[in-house]
Amino acid sequence: MAILVDGQPTSYFTPKQGIQQGCPLSPFLFTVAINELSISLKNAMHAANLIGITLGPNCPPIHSLLFADDLSLCGAATTLEANSINQILNDFCHHSGQIPSFSKSYIHFSHNVDNATKNNIRNIFLVPNLPPNTMHLGHPIIFNHKDKNHAYHFIYNKFLAKLTIVKANKLNHAGHLTYIQFMLSSIPVYYMSTVLFSNTFIQKINFVLRCFWWAGVQDDDPTNPIAHRSWDDICQSKENGGG
């Protein structure tokens, strides 16, 4: 590698030591390095050496998902595709010096893959099966429920758990508003950046917010509090008279 100094590259040299943990250069250098793997996978798809997977009807195929130092390689469950991915990964490791942590790696097959194909691919990637309760970026990777509302019930429980860590009944409306804006709302907003919730699930969360806004947490009184204004009016901007 070489370094640009005043627009001119220095002589090439081979790095022999990594940077310290927490160095601000770390994410930039990793992005530069891992981008080569993404380019190699993309070129393989353009050359029809990889098929990849699609996430839905009429969706373009993808070959990988990358976030920070987490990498998910995707492909058709065939021995030929597995060998192609393995070759690309080995070439990348050889040229970059990066080494995957196979002790923290897993493999997952769809239900339509036969056992013989699974065994052949496992002989290429010697990693265990993905545990059913594995979470990635706060999301479950494997859904065991056909009903999306039930599958994301853990978000609703996490939402309710935030109400038990404060003495909500001692807060005034200003305190309720601050807690809703900076604590409670951040939970569904984070997941809604990547997940399309149903109207039923959103209404369920809004019901908790409405009750908390008017009465705080009332475990000893399951009745609905009196709403002195409609929820639509409260959700308006402050310029329009909302909360």
XYZ file of C-alpha atoms in Angstrom:
243
model
C 0.000 0.000 0.000
C 0.946 3.663 -0.381
C -0.108 6.936 1.251
C -0.986 10.140 -0.548
C 1.012 13.109 0.759
C 0.079 16.434 -0.863
C -1.515 14.479 -3.697
C 1.582 12.390 -4.389
C 1.798 8.674 -3.416
C 4.696 7.522 -1.307
C 6.644 4.390 -2.138
C 4.762 1.170 -1.575
C 5.190 -0.661 1.719
C 3.692 -3.693 3.458
C 1.871 -3.031 6.765
C 3.174 -5.267 9.529
C 1.219 -3.987 12.494
C -2.409 -3.085 13.068
C -3.768 0.062 14.666
C -4.909 0.333 18.249
C -8.482 -0.404 19.200
C -10.605 2.731 19.166
C -8.451 4.537 16.631
C -10.636 6.818 14.439
C -8.893 5.412 11.362
C -10.178 1.919 12.111
C -13.654 2.144 10.499
C -12.273 3.907 7.412
C -9.511 1.368 6.853
C -11.913 -1.518 7.379
C -14.368 -0.014 4.881
C -11.605 0.314 2.297
C -10.573 -3.297 2.833
C -14.006 -4.928 2.987
C -15.178 -3.010 -0.068
C -12.862 -5.158 -2.188
C -14.751 -8.260 -1.089
C -18.055 -6.661 -2.030
C -16.660 -5.722 -5.451
C -15.418 -9.277 -6.030
C -18.820 -10.730 -5.157
C -20.551 -8.200 -7.393
C -18.262 -9.024 -10.308
C -18.942 -12.727 -9.797
C -22.681 -12.072 -10.029
C -22.244 -10.055 -13.220
C -20.200 -12.951 -14.651
C -23.018 -15.360 -13.697
C -20.705 -17.231 -11.316
C -23.013 -16.375 -8.413
C -26.797 -16.328 -8.229
C -27.285 -14.762 -4.804
C -30.676 -14.590 -3.127
C -33.722 -12.361 -3.439
C -35.653 -11.065 -0.434
C -38.987 -10.910 -2.228
C -40.780 -10.936 -5.569
C -39.241 -8.625 -8.194
C -36.373 -7.788 -5.818
C -32.796 -7.658 -7.163
C -30.500 -10.463 -5.988
C -28.001 -9.716 -3.230
C -24.697 -11.409 -2.448
C -23.925 -10.049 1.015
C -25.028 -7.833 3.883
C -22.368 -5.787 5.645
C -22.554 -3.735 8.825
C -19.361 -2.626 10.594
C -17.354 -5.832 11.046
C -20.359 -8.157 10.618
C -20.663 -9.926 7.270
C -23.456 -12.123 5.935
C -22.688 -13.965 2.691
C -25.750 -15.027 0.707
C -26.054 -17.484 -2.126
C -27.991 -20.299 -3.709
C -27.739 -23.600 -1.864
C -25.607 -25.411 -4.415
C -22.146 -26.899 -4.146
C -20.997 -24.864 -7.140
C -22.087 -21.572 -5.597
C -20.597 -22.479 -2.226
C -17.252 -23.226 -3.857
C -17.369 -19.908 -5.735
C -18.078 -17.947 -2.558
C -15.376 -19.835 -0.682
C -12.831 -19.096 -3.412
C -13.681 -15.386 -3.435
C -13.436 -15.261 0.361
C -10.080 -17.049 0.386
C -8.684 -14.728 -2.307
C -9.809 -11.709 -0.304
C -8.213 -13.047 2.883
C -4.966 -13.791 1.048
C -4.645 -10.302 -0.425
C -5.981 -8.278 2.514
C -4.588 -10.233 5.444
C -8.055 -10.363 7.018
C -9.041 -13.616 8.735
C -12.715 -14.485 9.351
C -13.635 -15.555 12.858
C -15.108 -18.954 12.048
C -15.651 -19.647 15.752
C -18.284 -16.897 15.657
C -19.669 -17.836 12.247
C -22.797 -19.820 11.422
C -24.633 -21.191 8.418
C -28.349 -21.237 7.712
C -30.334 -23.090 5.047
C -33.889 -22.652 3.863
C -36.384 -25.438 4.498
C -36.314 -26.443 0.816
C -32.668 -27.590 0.821
C -32.177 -31.368 0.924
C -29.844 -32.997 3.429
C -27.311 -34.131 0.832
C -26.794 -30.567 -0.386
C -26.540 -29.318 3.187
C -23.818 -31.833 3.993
C -21.849 -30.955 0.855
C -21.924 -27.249 1.692
C -21.018 -27.909 5.329
C -17.892 -29.678 4.096
C -16.919 -26.397 2.400
C -17.855 -24.074 5.266
C -16.983 -25.868 8.499
C -19.251 -23.796 10.746
C -22.244 -24.838 12.900
C -25.894 -24.158 12.140
C -27.325 -20.793 13.107
C -28.999 -20.995 16.560
C -32.744 -20.271 16.359
C -32.624 -17.326 18.807
C -29.741 -15.460 17.156
C -30.131 -11.679 17.129
C -28.430 -9.307 14.695
C -28.582 -5.541 15.293
C -31.439 -6.159 17.688
C -33.468 -8.196 15.200
C -34.104 -11.953 15.213
C -32.577 -13.537 12.108
C -34.906 -16.541 12.150
C -38.628 -16.063 12.632
C -40.529 -18.923 14.220
C -43.917 -17.275 13.761
C -45.904 -16.730 10.606
C -47.672 -13.790 12.247
C -45.325 -10.775 12.090
C -47.144 -9.111 15.002
C -46.376 -12.102 17.206
C -42.816 -12.369 15.899
C -42.063 -8.801 16.973
C -43.797 -9.125 20.314
C -40.358 -8.834 21.944
C -40.313 -5.176 20.837
C -43.596 -4.600 22.638
C -42.169 -6.207 25.793
C -39.044 -4.061 25.531
C -41.334 -1.075 25.158
C -43.225 -1.933 28.358
C -40.000 -2.632 30.253
C -38.941 1.006 29.794
C -41.986 2.074 31.791
C -40.920 0.163 34.887
C -37.551 1.889 35.336
C -38.991 5.316 36.181
C -41.462 6.558 38.780
C -43.789 7.525 35.981
C -46.742 8.269 38.266
C -44.743 11.099 39.854
C -44.002 12.820 36.536
C -46.087 15.674 35.234
C -47.218 15.956 31.602
C -43.990 17.698 30.656
C -42.045 14.786 32.116
C -44.262 12.311 30.275
C -43.674 14.160 27.010
C -39.900 14.224 27.491
C -39.804 10.520 28.321
C -41.953 9.660 25.293
C -39.837 11.738 22.912
C -36.382 10.677 24.051
C -36.897 7.168 25.448
C -40.067 5.404 24.354
C -40.218 6.693 20.784
C -36.610 5.709 20.097
C -37.440 1.999 20.417
C -40.029 1.661 17.624
C -38.239 4.246 15.446
C -35.053 2.143 15.499
C -36.850 -0.990 14.344
C -39.104 0.852 11.899
C -36.015 1.978 9.985
C -35.717 -1.564 8.635
C -39.065 -3.254 9.403
C -42.519 -2.388 8.092
C -44.842 -2.805 11.071
C -48.514 -3.543 10.567
C -51.152 -0.977 11.520
C -52.316 -3.315 14.275
C -48.885 -3.386 15.887
C -48.481 0.400 15.607
C -51.880 0.953 17.198
C -50.857 -1.344 20.034
C -47.771 0.776 20.722
C -49.747 4.016 20.398
C -52.220 2.727 22.982
C -49.388 2.346 25.504
C -48.172 5.859 24.710
C -51.644 7.341 25.120
C -52.159 5.698 28.494
C -48.722 6.772 29.660
C -49.307 10.350 28.499
C -52.557 10.767 30.423
C -52.015 8.663 33.534
C -48.449 7.331 33.679
C -48.021 3.700 34.727
C -51.024 2.344 36.584
C -50.457 -1.321 37.289
C -53.085 -1.289 40.029
C -55.748 0.275 37.776
C -56.259 -1.531 34.449
C -58.996 0.862 33.297
C -58.311 3.250 30.452
C -57.535 6.814 31.541
C -59.706 9.705 30.422
C -58.339 11.320 27.247
C -59.068 15.034 27.400
C -57.883 15.554 23.817
C -57.697 13.293 20.808
C -54.412 11.533 20.129
C -54.272 13.018 16.619
C -54.372 16.533 18.082
C -51.598 15.750 20.569
C -49.358 14.322 17.835
C -49.464 17.597 15.914
C -46.457 19.920 15.977
C -46.210 22.483 18.756
C -46.838 25.250 16.207
C -50.210 23.649 15.507
C -51.074 23.217 19.171
C -49.823 19.642 19.627
C -47.591 18.121 22.300
